[in-house]
Amino acid sequence: MGRHAKTVISSDGFDRRRTGYYSTPKPIANYLFENMTSLLPQGKKVLDPCVGKEELIEAFVKKGFDTNSFDIHRYKSEYLSNFREIDFLRFYLDHKTAVEDLNLDYDFYIANPPYNCHEDDYIKSHKLALEKNFQSIGTLNMYSMFLYSILDLAKEGAIIGLITMDSFLTSFYHFRLRKYILENFSIHHLLLCPTDLFADQDADVRTCILILQKGIQYQKKVILNNRDANQKIFFEKIGQNSFKEADVNEIILQDPKDHFEIVVDVPEEIRSLFKYKRLGELFPASQEFPQATILSTYPKIDRKHSTFLSIKIRETENSIRILTVS
């Protein structure tokens, strides 16, 4: 989230920065509905645990699904879904304490988890319970705790559709959350969203659309999109359903040194470099090198020519320089 004013008041008087609520654009809601239901056409029961004004579940309601929703705030006087004004994280912790089998009977989970809201106050107030129950994901912030809670509650085969922050894809601090997803879920859709997606709500944020299914046996090709320059281009792609496909292994950096980062639309030539030793291994800080020694040779990233990129070092009186010579 980009830095803006500490309070952002919406047209209905709510401070978005306090509540963490940002309205989801209709094309996103429609995309999630259509693709989630196509993956599980027999599904009937839906939960949005941070429903806001019901933007994400409106299509489910209109199609006659058993639609349920939670939110810590009441944003409307009347709801189309079966609404409960409760704290979803509190619900999760209470449910986890009370029963051994966490899996709830929902076929679909859909959510735009809160972010950049009163995290510090909330975490301080519930620190012991949060540390105990979310230690498996490593870092405590609102969107990752919401994400993990949804995933943990989902039954086998359930479909989870989200628009959420994308930092968990590559951040070291989300390594354990990533690992949990990769070990327990099939990834069906991963679309990086343009940064202006929520610009009309004064939010400069990097988000992604993620559709998962609990159980790795459901894995097929992953539908992907790299970040577009603006929402106009992105919405045109959504309308035309013109996205790429790839094997799931093509989006995961497999070496444990890379902490299973999830990357989108990275060429094979680039990904293959991660199989080699890292500069930190080749050039340890304490090691002395002879003058102009060729330490290693890597394929040059060039589709048209089979040339090579040699990495050389040169020692001078006061320093060691690393030179690249093609």
PDB file of N, CA and C in Angstrom, residues 95-169:
ATOM      1  N   HIS A  95     -13.253 -21.399  16.862  1.00  0.00           N
ATOM      2  CA  HIS A  95     -13.595 -22.659  16.211  1.00  0.00           C
ATOM      3  C   HIS A  95     -12.428 -23.641  16.302  1.00  0.00           C
ATOM      4  N   LYS A  96     -11.231 -23.132  16.143  1.00  0.00           N
ATOM      5  CA  LYS A  96     -10.045 -23.988  16.202  1.00  0.00           C
ATOM      6  C   LYS A  96      -9.858 -24.570  17.595  1.00  0.00           C
ATOM      7  N   THR A  97     -10.187 -23.792  18.617  1.00  0.00           N
ATOM      8  CA  THR A  97     -10.059 -24.249  19.998  1.00  0.00           C
ATOM      9  C   THR A  97     -11.130 -25.275  20.345  1.00  0.00           C
ATOM     10  N   ALA A  98     -12.323 -25.110  19.780  1.00  0.00           N
ATOM     11  CA  ALA A  98     -13.473 -25.919  20.181  1.00  0.00           C
ATOM     12  C   ALA A  98     -13.524 -27.288  19.518  1.00  0.00           C
ATOM     13  N   VAL A  99     -13.002 -27.417  18.304  1.00  0.00           N
ATOM     14  CA  VAL A  99     -13.138 -28.676  17.572  1.00  0.00           C
ATOM     15  C   VAL A  99     -11.803 -29.098  16.972  1.00  0.00           C
ATOM     16  N   GLU A 100     -11.663 -30.392  16.780  1.00  0.00           N
ATOM     17  CA  GLU A 100     -10.450 -30.912  16.152  1.00  0.00           C
ATOM     18  C   GLU A 100     -10.541 -30.821  14.629  1.00  0.00           C
ATOM     19  N   ASP A 101     -11.721 -31.132  14.099  1.00  0.00           N
ATOM     20  CA  ASP A 101     -11.916 -31.083  12.647  1.00  0.00           C
ATOM     21  C   ASP A 101     -12.364 -29.678  12.264  1.00  0.00           C
ATOM     22  N   LEU A 102     -11.450 -28.903  11.671  1.00  0.00           N
ATOM     23  CA  LEU A 102     -11.748 -27.511  11.362  1.00  0.00           C
ATOM     24  C   LEU A 102     -12.622 -27.341  10.129  1.00  0.00           C
ATOM     25  N   ASN A 103     -12.642 -28.326   9.268  1.00  0.00           N
ATOM     26  CA  ASN A 103     -13.231 -28.132   7.944  1.00  0.00           C
ATOM     27  C   ASN A 103     -14.713 -27.773   8.015  1.00  0.00           C
ATOM     28  N   LEU A 104     -15.050 -26.580   7.556  1.00  0.00           N
ATOM     29  CA  LEU A 104     -16.437 -26.139   7.508  1.00  0.00           C
ATOM     30  C   LEU A 104     -17.094 -26.626   6.219  1.00  0.00           C
ATOM     31  N   ASP A 105     -18.408 -26.572   6.200  1.00  0.00           N
ATOM     32  CA  ASP A 105     -19.159 -27.187   5.110  1.00  0.00           C
ATOM     33  C   ASP A 105     -19.431 -26.230   3.952  1.00  0.00           C
ATOM     34  N   TYR A 106     -18.507 -25.331   3.664  1.00  0.00           N
ATOM     35  CA  TYR A 106     -18.690 -24.403   2.542  1.00  0.00           C
ATOM     36  C   TYR A 106     -17.978 -24.951   1.308  1.00  0.00           C
ATOM     37  N   ASP A 107     -18.635 -24.839   0.169  1.00  0.00           N
ATOM     38  CA  ASP A 107     -18.025 -25.262  -1.093  1.00  0.00           C
ATOM     39  C   ASP A 107     -17.136 -24.170  -1.671  1.00  0.00           C
ATOM     40  N   PHE A 108     -17.508 -22.917  -1.396  1.00  0.00           N
ATOM     41  CA  PHE A 108     -16.776 -21.769  -1.932  1.00  0.00           C
ATOM     42  C   PHE A 108     -16.460 -20.777  -0.812  1.00  0.00           C
ATOM     43  N   TYR A 109     -15.236 -20.279  -0.829  1.00  0.00           N
ATOM     44  CA  TYR A 109     -14.844 -19.136  -0.001  1.00  0.00           C
ATOM     45  C   TYR A 109     -14.405 -18.036  -0.959  1.00  0.00           C
ATOM     46  N   ILE A 110     -14.947 -16.855  -0.765  1.00  0.00           N
ATOM     47  CA  ILE A 110     -14.574 -15.730  -1.616  1.00  0.00           C
ATOM     48  C   ILE A 110     -14.305 -14.538  -0.720  1.00  0.00           C
ATOM     49  N   ALA A 111     -13.247 -13.779  -1.007  1.00  0.00           N
ATOM     50  CA  ALA A 111     -12.894 -12.702  -0.073  1.00  0.00           C
ATOM     51  C   ALA A 111     -11.958 -11.686  -0.701  1.00  0.00           C
ATOM     52  N   ASN A 112     -12.080 -10.468  -0.207  1.00  0.00           N
ATOM     53  CA  ASN A 112     -11.103  -9.405  -0.401  1.00  0.00           C
ATOM     54  C   ASN A 112     -10.634  -9.042   1.004  1.00  0.00           C
ATOM     55  N   PRO A 113      -9.623  -9.766   1.533  1.00  0.00           N
ATOM     56  CA  PRO A 113      -9.230  -9.579   2.935  1.00  0.00           C
ATOM     57  C   PRO A 113      -8.807  -8.146   3.234  1.00  0.00           C
ATOM     58  N   PRO A 114      -9.044  -7.687   4.458  1.00  0.00           N
ATOM     59  CA  PRO A 114      -8.644  -6.323   4.829  1.00  0.00           C
ATOM     60  C   PRO A 114      -7.131  -6.186   4.857  1.00  0.00           C
ATOM     61  N   TYR A 115      -6.653  -5.007   4.527  1.00  0.00           N
ATOM     62  CA  TYR A 115      -5.223  -4.726   4.608  1.00  0.00           C
ATOM     63  C   TYR A 115      -5.021  -3.263   4.928  1.00  0.00           C
ATOM     64  N   ASN A 116      -3.841  -2.985   5.476  1.00  0.00           N
ATOM     65  CA  ASN A 116      -3.456  -1.625   5.847  1.00  0.00           C
ATOM     66  C   ASN A 116      -4.448  -0.986   6.818  1.00  0.00           C
ATOM     67  N   CYS A 117      -5.098  -1.805   7.634  1.00  0.00           N
ATOM     68  CA  CYS A 117      -6.021  -1.251   8.612  1.00  0.00           C
ATOM     69  C   CYS A 117      -5.341  -1.222   9.977  1.00  0.00           C
ATOM     70  N   HIS A 118      -6.115  -1.270  11.056  1.00  0.00           N
ATOM     71  CA  HIS A 118      -5.577  -1.067  12.398  1.00  0.00           C
ATOM     72  C   HIS A 118      -4.801  -2.303  12.878  1.00  0.00           C
ATOM     73  N   GLU A 119      -3.803  -2.727  12.087  1.00  0.00           N
ATOM     74  CA  GLU A 119      -3.071  -3.944  12.407  1.00  0.00           C
ATOM     75  C   GLU A 119      -2.379  -3.868  13.761  1.00  0.00           C
ATOM     76  N   ASP A 120      -1.672  -2.770  14.010  1.00  0.00           N
ATOM     77  CA  ASP A 120      -0.893  -2.671  15.239  1.00  0.00           C
ATOM     78  C   ASP A 120      -1.777  -2.805  16.465  1.00  0.00           C
ATOM     79  N   ASP A 121      -2.884  -2.078  16.493  1.00  0.00           N
ATOM     80  CA  ASP A 121      -3.790  -2.137  17.638  1.00  0.00           C
ATOM     81  C   ASP A 121      -4.383  -3.532  17.791  1.00  0.00           C
ATOM     82  N   TYR A 122      -4.819  -4.120  16.679  1.00  0.00           N
ATOM     83  CA  TYR A 122      -5.447  -5.437  16.731  1.00  0.00           C
ATOM     84  C   TYR A 122      -4.451  -6.495  17.201  1.00  0.00           C
ATOM     85  N   ILE A 123      -3.259  -6.471  16.642  1.00  0.00           N
ATOM     86  CA  ILE A 123      -2.258  -7.476  16.993  1.00  0.00           C
ATOM     87  C   ILE A 123      -1.803  -7.318  18.437  1.00  0.00           C
ATOM     88  N   LYS A 124      -1.629  -6.089  18.889  1.00  0.00           N
ATOM     89  CA  LYS A 124      -1.255  -5.868  20.291  1.00  0.00           C
ATOM     90  C   LYS A 124      -2.328  -6.387  21.240  1.00  0.00           C
ATOM     91  N   SER A 125      -3.577  -6.183  20.881  1.00  0.00           N
ATOM     92  CA  SER A 125      -4.685  -6.590  21.749  1.00  0.00           C
ATOM     93  C   SER A 125      -4.863  -8.106  21.804  1.00  0.00           C
ATOM     94  N   HIS A 126      -4.418  -8.807  20.764  1.00  0.00           N
ATOM     95  CA  HIS A 126      -4.639 -10.257  20.690  1.00  0.00           C
ATOM     96  C   HIS A 126      -3.324 -11.014  20.491  1.00  0.00           C
ATOM     97  N   LYS A 127      -2.232 -10.428  20.931  1.00  0.00           N
ATOM     98  CA  LYS A 127      -0.903 -10.922  20.568  1.00  0.00           C
ATOM     99  C   LYS A 127      -0.678 -12.382  20.944  1.00  0.00           C
ATOM    100  N   LEU A 128      -0.984 -12.774  22.165  1.00  0.00           N
ATOM    101  CA  LEU A 128      -0.703 -14.141  22.606  1.00  0.00           C
ATOM    102  C   LEU A 128      -1.486 -15.160  21.788  1.00  0.00           C
ATOM    103  N   ALA A 129      -2.772 -14.902  21.579  1.00  0.00           N
ATOM    104  CA  ALA A 129      -3.600 -15.838  20.811  1.00  0.00           C
ATOM    105  C   ALA A 129      -3.151 -15.912  19.361  1.00  0.00           C
ATOM    106  N   LEU A 130      -2.790 -14.767  18.790  1.00  0.00           N
ATOM    107  CA  LEU A 130      -2.366 -14.750  17.388  1.00  0.00           C
ATOM    108  C   LEU A 130      -1.030 -15.462  17.207  1.00  0.00           C
ATOM    109  N   GLU A 131      -0.085 -15.195  18.095  1.00  0.00           N
ATOM    110  CA  GLU A 131       1.219 -15.856  17.991  1.00  0.00           C
ATOM    111  C   GLU A 131       1.083 -17.363  18.134  1.00  0.00           C
ATOM    112  N   LYS A 132       0.215 -17.801  19.019  1.00  0.00           N
ATOM    113  CA  LYS A 132       0.017 -19.232  19.241  1.00  0.00           C
ATOM    114  C   LYS A 132      -0.599 -19.911  18.025  1.00  0.00           C
ATOM    115  N   ASN A 133      -1.589 -19.273  17.429  1.00  0.00           N
ATOM    116  CA  ASN A 133      -2.359 -19.925  16.377  1.00  0.00           C
ATOM    117  C   ASN A 133      -1.868 -19.648  14.965  1.00  0.00           C
ATOM    118  N   PHE A 134      -1.054 -18.608  14.801  1.00  0.00           N
ATOM    119  CA  PHE A 134      -0.563 -18.283  13.464  1.00  0.00           C
ATOM    120  C   PHE A 134       0.953 -18.409  13.354  1.00  0.00           C
ATOM    121  N   GLN A 135       1.569 -19.110  14.305  1.00  0.00           N
ATOM    122  CA  GLN A 135       3.021 -19.259  14.251  1.00  0.00           C
ATOM    123  C   GLN A 135       3.464 -20.037  13.017  1.00  0.00           C
ATOM    124  N   SER A 136       2.578 -20.867  12.480  1.00  0.00           N
ATOM    125  CA  SER A 136       2.945 -21.679  11.317  1.00  0.00           C
ATOM    126  C   SER A 136       3.127 -20.854  10.054  1.00  0.00           C
ATOM    127  N   ILE A 137       2.606 -19.611  10.022  1.00  0.00           N
ATOM    128  CA  ILE A 137       2.791 -18.790   8.821  1.00  0.00           C
ATOM    129  C   ILE A 137       3.880 -17.746   9.001  1.00  0.00           C
ATOM    130  N   GLY A 138       4.421 -17.621  10.192  1.00  0.00           N
ATOM    131  CA  GLY A 138       5.635 -16.831  10.378  1.00  0.00           C
ATOM    132  C   GLY A 138       5.450 -15.360  10.637  1.00  0.00           C
ATOM    133  N   THR A 139       4.586 -14.690   9.900  1.00  0.00           N
ATOM    134  CA  THR A 139       4.437 -13.243  10.062  1.00  0.00           C
ATOM    135  C   THR A 139       2.981 -12.907  10.330  1.00  0.00           C
ATOM    136  N   LEU A 140       2.766 -11.904  11.160  1.00  0.00           N
ATOM    137  CA  LEU A 140       1.412 -11.522  11.534  1.00  0.00           C
ATOM    138  C   LEU A 140       1.022 -10.217  10.851  1.00  0.00           C
ATOM    139  N   ASN A 141       0.165 -10.292   9.873  1.00  0.00           N
ATOM    140  CA  ASN A 141      -0.516  -9.105   9.360  1.00  0.00           C
ATOM    141  C   ASN A 141      -1.921  -9.524   8.962  1.00  0.00           C
ATOM    142  N   MET A 142      -2.793  -8.557   8.776  1.00  0.00           N
ATOM    143  CA  MET A 142      -4.212  -8.869   8.640  1.00  0.00           C
ATOM    144  C   MET A 142      -4.509  -9.763   7.439  1.00  0.00           C
ATOM    145  N   TYR A 143      -3.954  -9.422   6.284  1.00  0.00           N
ATOM    146  CA  TYR A 143      -4.360 -10.182   5.101  1.00  0.00           C
ATOM    147  C   TYR A 143      -3.832 -11.605   5.132  1.00  0.00           C
ATOM    148  N   SER A 144      -2.605 -11.813   5.643  1.00  0.00           N
ATOM    149  CA  SER A 144      -2.071 -13.176   5.676  1.00  0.00           C
ATOM    150  C   SER A 144      -2.781 -14.029   6.725  1.00  0.00           C
ATOM    151  N   MET A 145      -3.195 -13.418   7.848  1.00  0.00           N
ATOM    152  CA  MET A 145      -3.956 -14.171   8.847  1.00  0.00           C
ATOM    153  C   MET A 145      -5.336 -14.536   8.307  1.00  0.00           C
ATOM    154  N   PHE A 146      -5.981 -13.610   7.605  1.00  0.00           N
ATOM    155  CA  PHE A 146      -7.260 -13.931   6.965  1.00  0.00           C
ATOM    156  C   PHE A 146      -7.082 -15.057   5.959  1.00  0.00           C
ATOM    157  N   LEU A 147      -6.058 -14.941   5.133  1.00  0.00           N
ATOM    158  CA  LEU A 147      -5.816 -15.939   4.101  1.00  0.00           C
ATOM    159  C   LEU A 147      -5.601 -17.315   4.717  1.00  0.00           C
ATOM    160  N   TYR A 148      -4.741 -17.399   5.719  1.00  0.00           N
ATOM    161  CA  TYR A 148      -4.465 -18.694   6.349  1.00  0.00           C
ATOM    162  C   TYR A 148      -5.716 -19.252   7.025  1.00  0.00           C
ATOM    163  N   SER A 149      -6.487 -18.397   7.686  1.00  0.00           N
ATOM    164  CA  SER A 149      -7.701 -18.859   8.369  1.00  0.00           C
ATOM    165  C   SER A 149      -8.684 -19.474   7.380  1.00  0.00           C
ATOM    166  N   ILE A 150      -8.870 -18.813   6.247  1.00  0.00           N
ATOM    167  CA  ILE A 150      -9.762 -19.350   5.217  1.00  0.00           C
ATOM    168  C   ILE A 150      -9.257 -20.707   4.733  1.00  0.00           C
ATOM    169  N   LEU A 151      -7.977 -20.786   4.443  1.00  0.00           N
ATOM    170  CA  LEU A 151      -7.403 -22.026   3.924  1.00  0.00           C
ATOM    171  C   LEU A 151      -7.508 -23.157   4.938  1.00  0.00           C
ATOM    172  N   ASP A 152      -7.281 -22.837   6.204  1.00  0.00           N
ATOM    173  CA  ASP A 152      -7.319 -23.851   7.254  1.00  0.00           C
ATOM    174  C   ASP A 152      -8.732 -24.369   7.489  1.00  0.00           C
ATOM    175  N   LEU A 153      -9.725 -23.502   7.351  1.00  0.00           N
ATOM    176  CA  LEU A 153     -11.117 -23.896   7.572  1.00  0.00           C
ATOM    177  C   LEU A 153     -11.713 -24.660   6.396  1.00  0.00           C
ATOM    178  N   ALA A 154     -11.149 -24.491   5.216  1.00  0.00           N
ATOM    179  CA  ALA A 154     -11.745 -25.079   4.007  1.00  0.00           C
ATOM    180  C   ALA A 154     -11.689 -26.603   4.036  1.00  0.00           C
ATOM    181  N   LYS A 155     -12.744 -27.215   3.549  1.00  0.00           N
ATOM    182  CA  LYS A 155     -12.781 -28.669   3.439  1.00  0.00           C
ATOM    183  C   LYS A 155     -12.069 -29.108   2.163  1.00  0.00           C
ATOM    184  N   GLU A 156     -11.775 -30.384   2.081  1.00  0.00           N
ATOM    185  CA  GLU A 156     -11.150 -30.944   0.884  1.00  0.00           C
ATOM    186  C   GLU A 156     -12.025 -30.678  -0.338  1.00  0.00           C
ATOM    187  N   GLY A 157     -11.411 -30.159  -1.391  1.00  0.00           N
ATOM    188  CA  GLY A 157     -12.121 -29.888  -2.631  1.00  0.00           C
ATOM    189  C   GLY A 157     -12.756 -28.519  -2.716  1.00  0.00           C
ATOM    190  N   ALA A 158     -12.790 -27.784  -1.602  1.00  0.00           N
ATOM    191  CA  ALA A 158     -13.399 -26.452  -1.608  1.00  0.00           C
ATOM    192  C   ALA A 158     -12.614 -25.505  -2.506  1.00  0.00           C
ATOM    193  N   ILE A 159     -13.309 -24.545  -3.101  1.00  0.00           N
ATOM    194  CA  ILE A 159     -12.711 -23.537  -3.971  1.00  0.00           C
ATOM    195  C   ILE A 159     -12.570 -22.237  -3.194  1.00  0.00           C
ATOM    196  N   ILE A 160     -11.390 -21.647  -3.254  1.00  0.00           N
ATOM    197  CA  ILE A 160     -11.114 -20.382  -2.571  1.00  0.00           C
ATOM    198  C   ILE A 160     -10.757 -19.342  -3.620  1.00  0.00           C
ATOM    199  N   GLY A 161     -11.533 -18.272  -3.696  1.00  0.00           N
ATOM    200  CA  GLY A 161     -11.275 -17.193  -4.643  1.00  0.00           C
ATOM    201  C   GLY A 161     -11.007 -15.899  -3.908  1.00  0.00           C
ATOM    202  N   LEU A 162      -9.880 -15.261  -4.207  1.00  0.00           N
ATOM    203  CA  LEU A 162      -9.444 -14.088  -3.451  1.00  0.00           C
ATOM    204  C   LEU A 162      -8.932 -12.998  -4.369  1.00  0.00           C
ATOM    205  N   ILE A 163      -9.126 -11.765  -3.944  1.00  0.00           N
ATOM    206  CA  ILE A 163      -8.298 -10.678  -4.441  1.00  0.00           C
ATOM    207  C   ILE A 163      -7.587 -10.140  -3.217  1.00  0.00           C
ATOM    208  N   THR A 164      -6.265 -10.190  -3.236  1.00  0.00           N
ATOM    209  CA  THR A 164      -5.514  -9.903  -2.025  1.00  0.00           C
ATOM    210  C   THR A 164      -4.144  -9.340  -2.358  1.00  0.00           C
ATOM    211  N   MET A 165      -3.454  -8.875  -1.348  1.00  0.00           N
ATOM    212  CA  MET A 165      -2.092  -8.393  -1.522  1.00  0.00           C
ATOM    213  C   MET A 165      -1.233  -9.504  -2.121  1.00  0.00           C
ATOM    214  N   ASP A 166      -0.257  -9.135  -2.960  1.00  0.00           N
ATOM    215  CA  ASP A 166       0.557 -10.162  -3.614  1.00  0.00           C
ATOM    216  C   ASP A 166       1.935 -10.350  -2.980  1.00  0.00           C
ATOM    217  N   SER A 167       2.200  -9.693  -1.868  1.00  0.00           N
ATOM    218  CA  SER A 167       3.540  -9.791  -1.270  1.00  0.00           C
ATOM    219  C   SER A 167       3.857 -11.203  -0.798  1.00  0.00           C
ATOM    220  N   PHE A 168       2.841 -12.012  -0.504  1.00  0.00           N
ATOM    221  CA  PHE A 168       3.099 -13.373  -0.037  1.00  0.00           C
ATOM    222  C   PHE A 168       3.720 -14.243  -1.128  1.00  0.00           C
ATOM    223  N   LEU A 169       3.636 -13.829  -2.380  1.00  0.00           N
ATOM    224  CA  LEU A 169       4.176 -14.638  -3.474  1.00  0.00           C
ATOM    225  C   LEU A 169       5.691 -14.734  -3.436  1.00  0.00           C
TER     226      LEU A 169
END
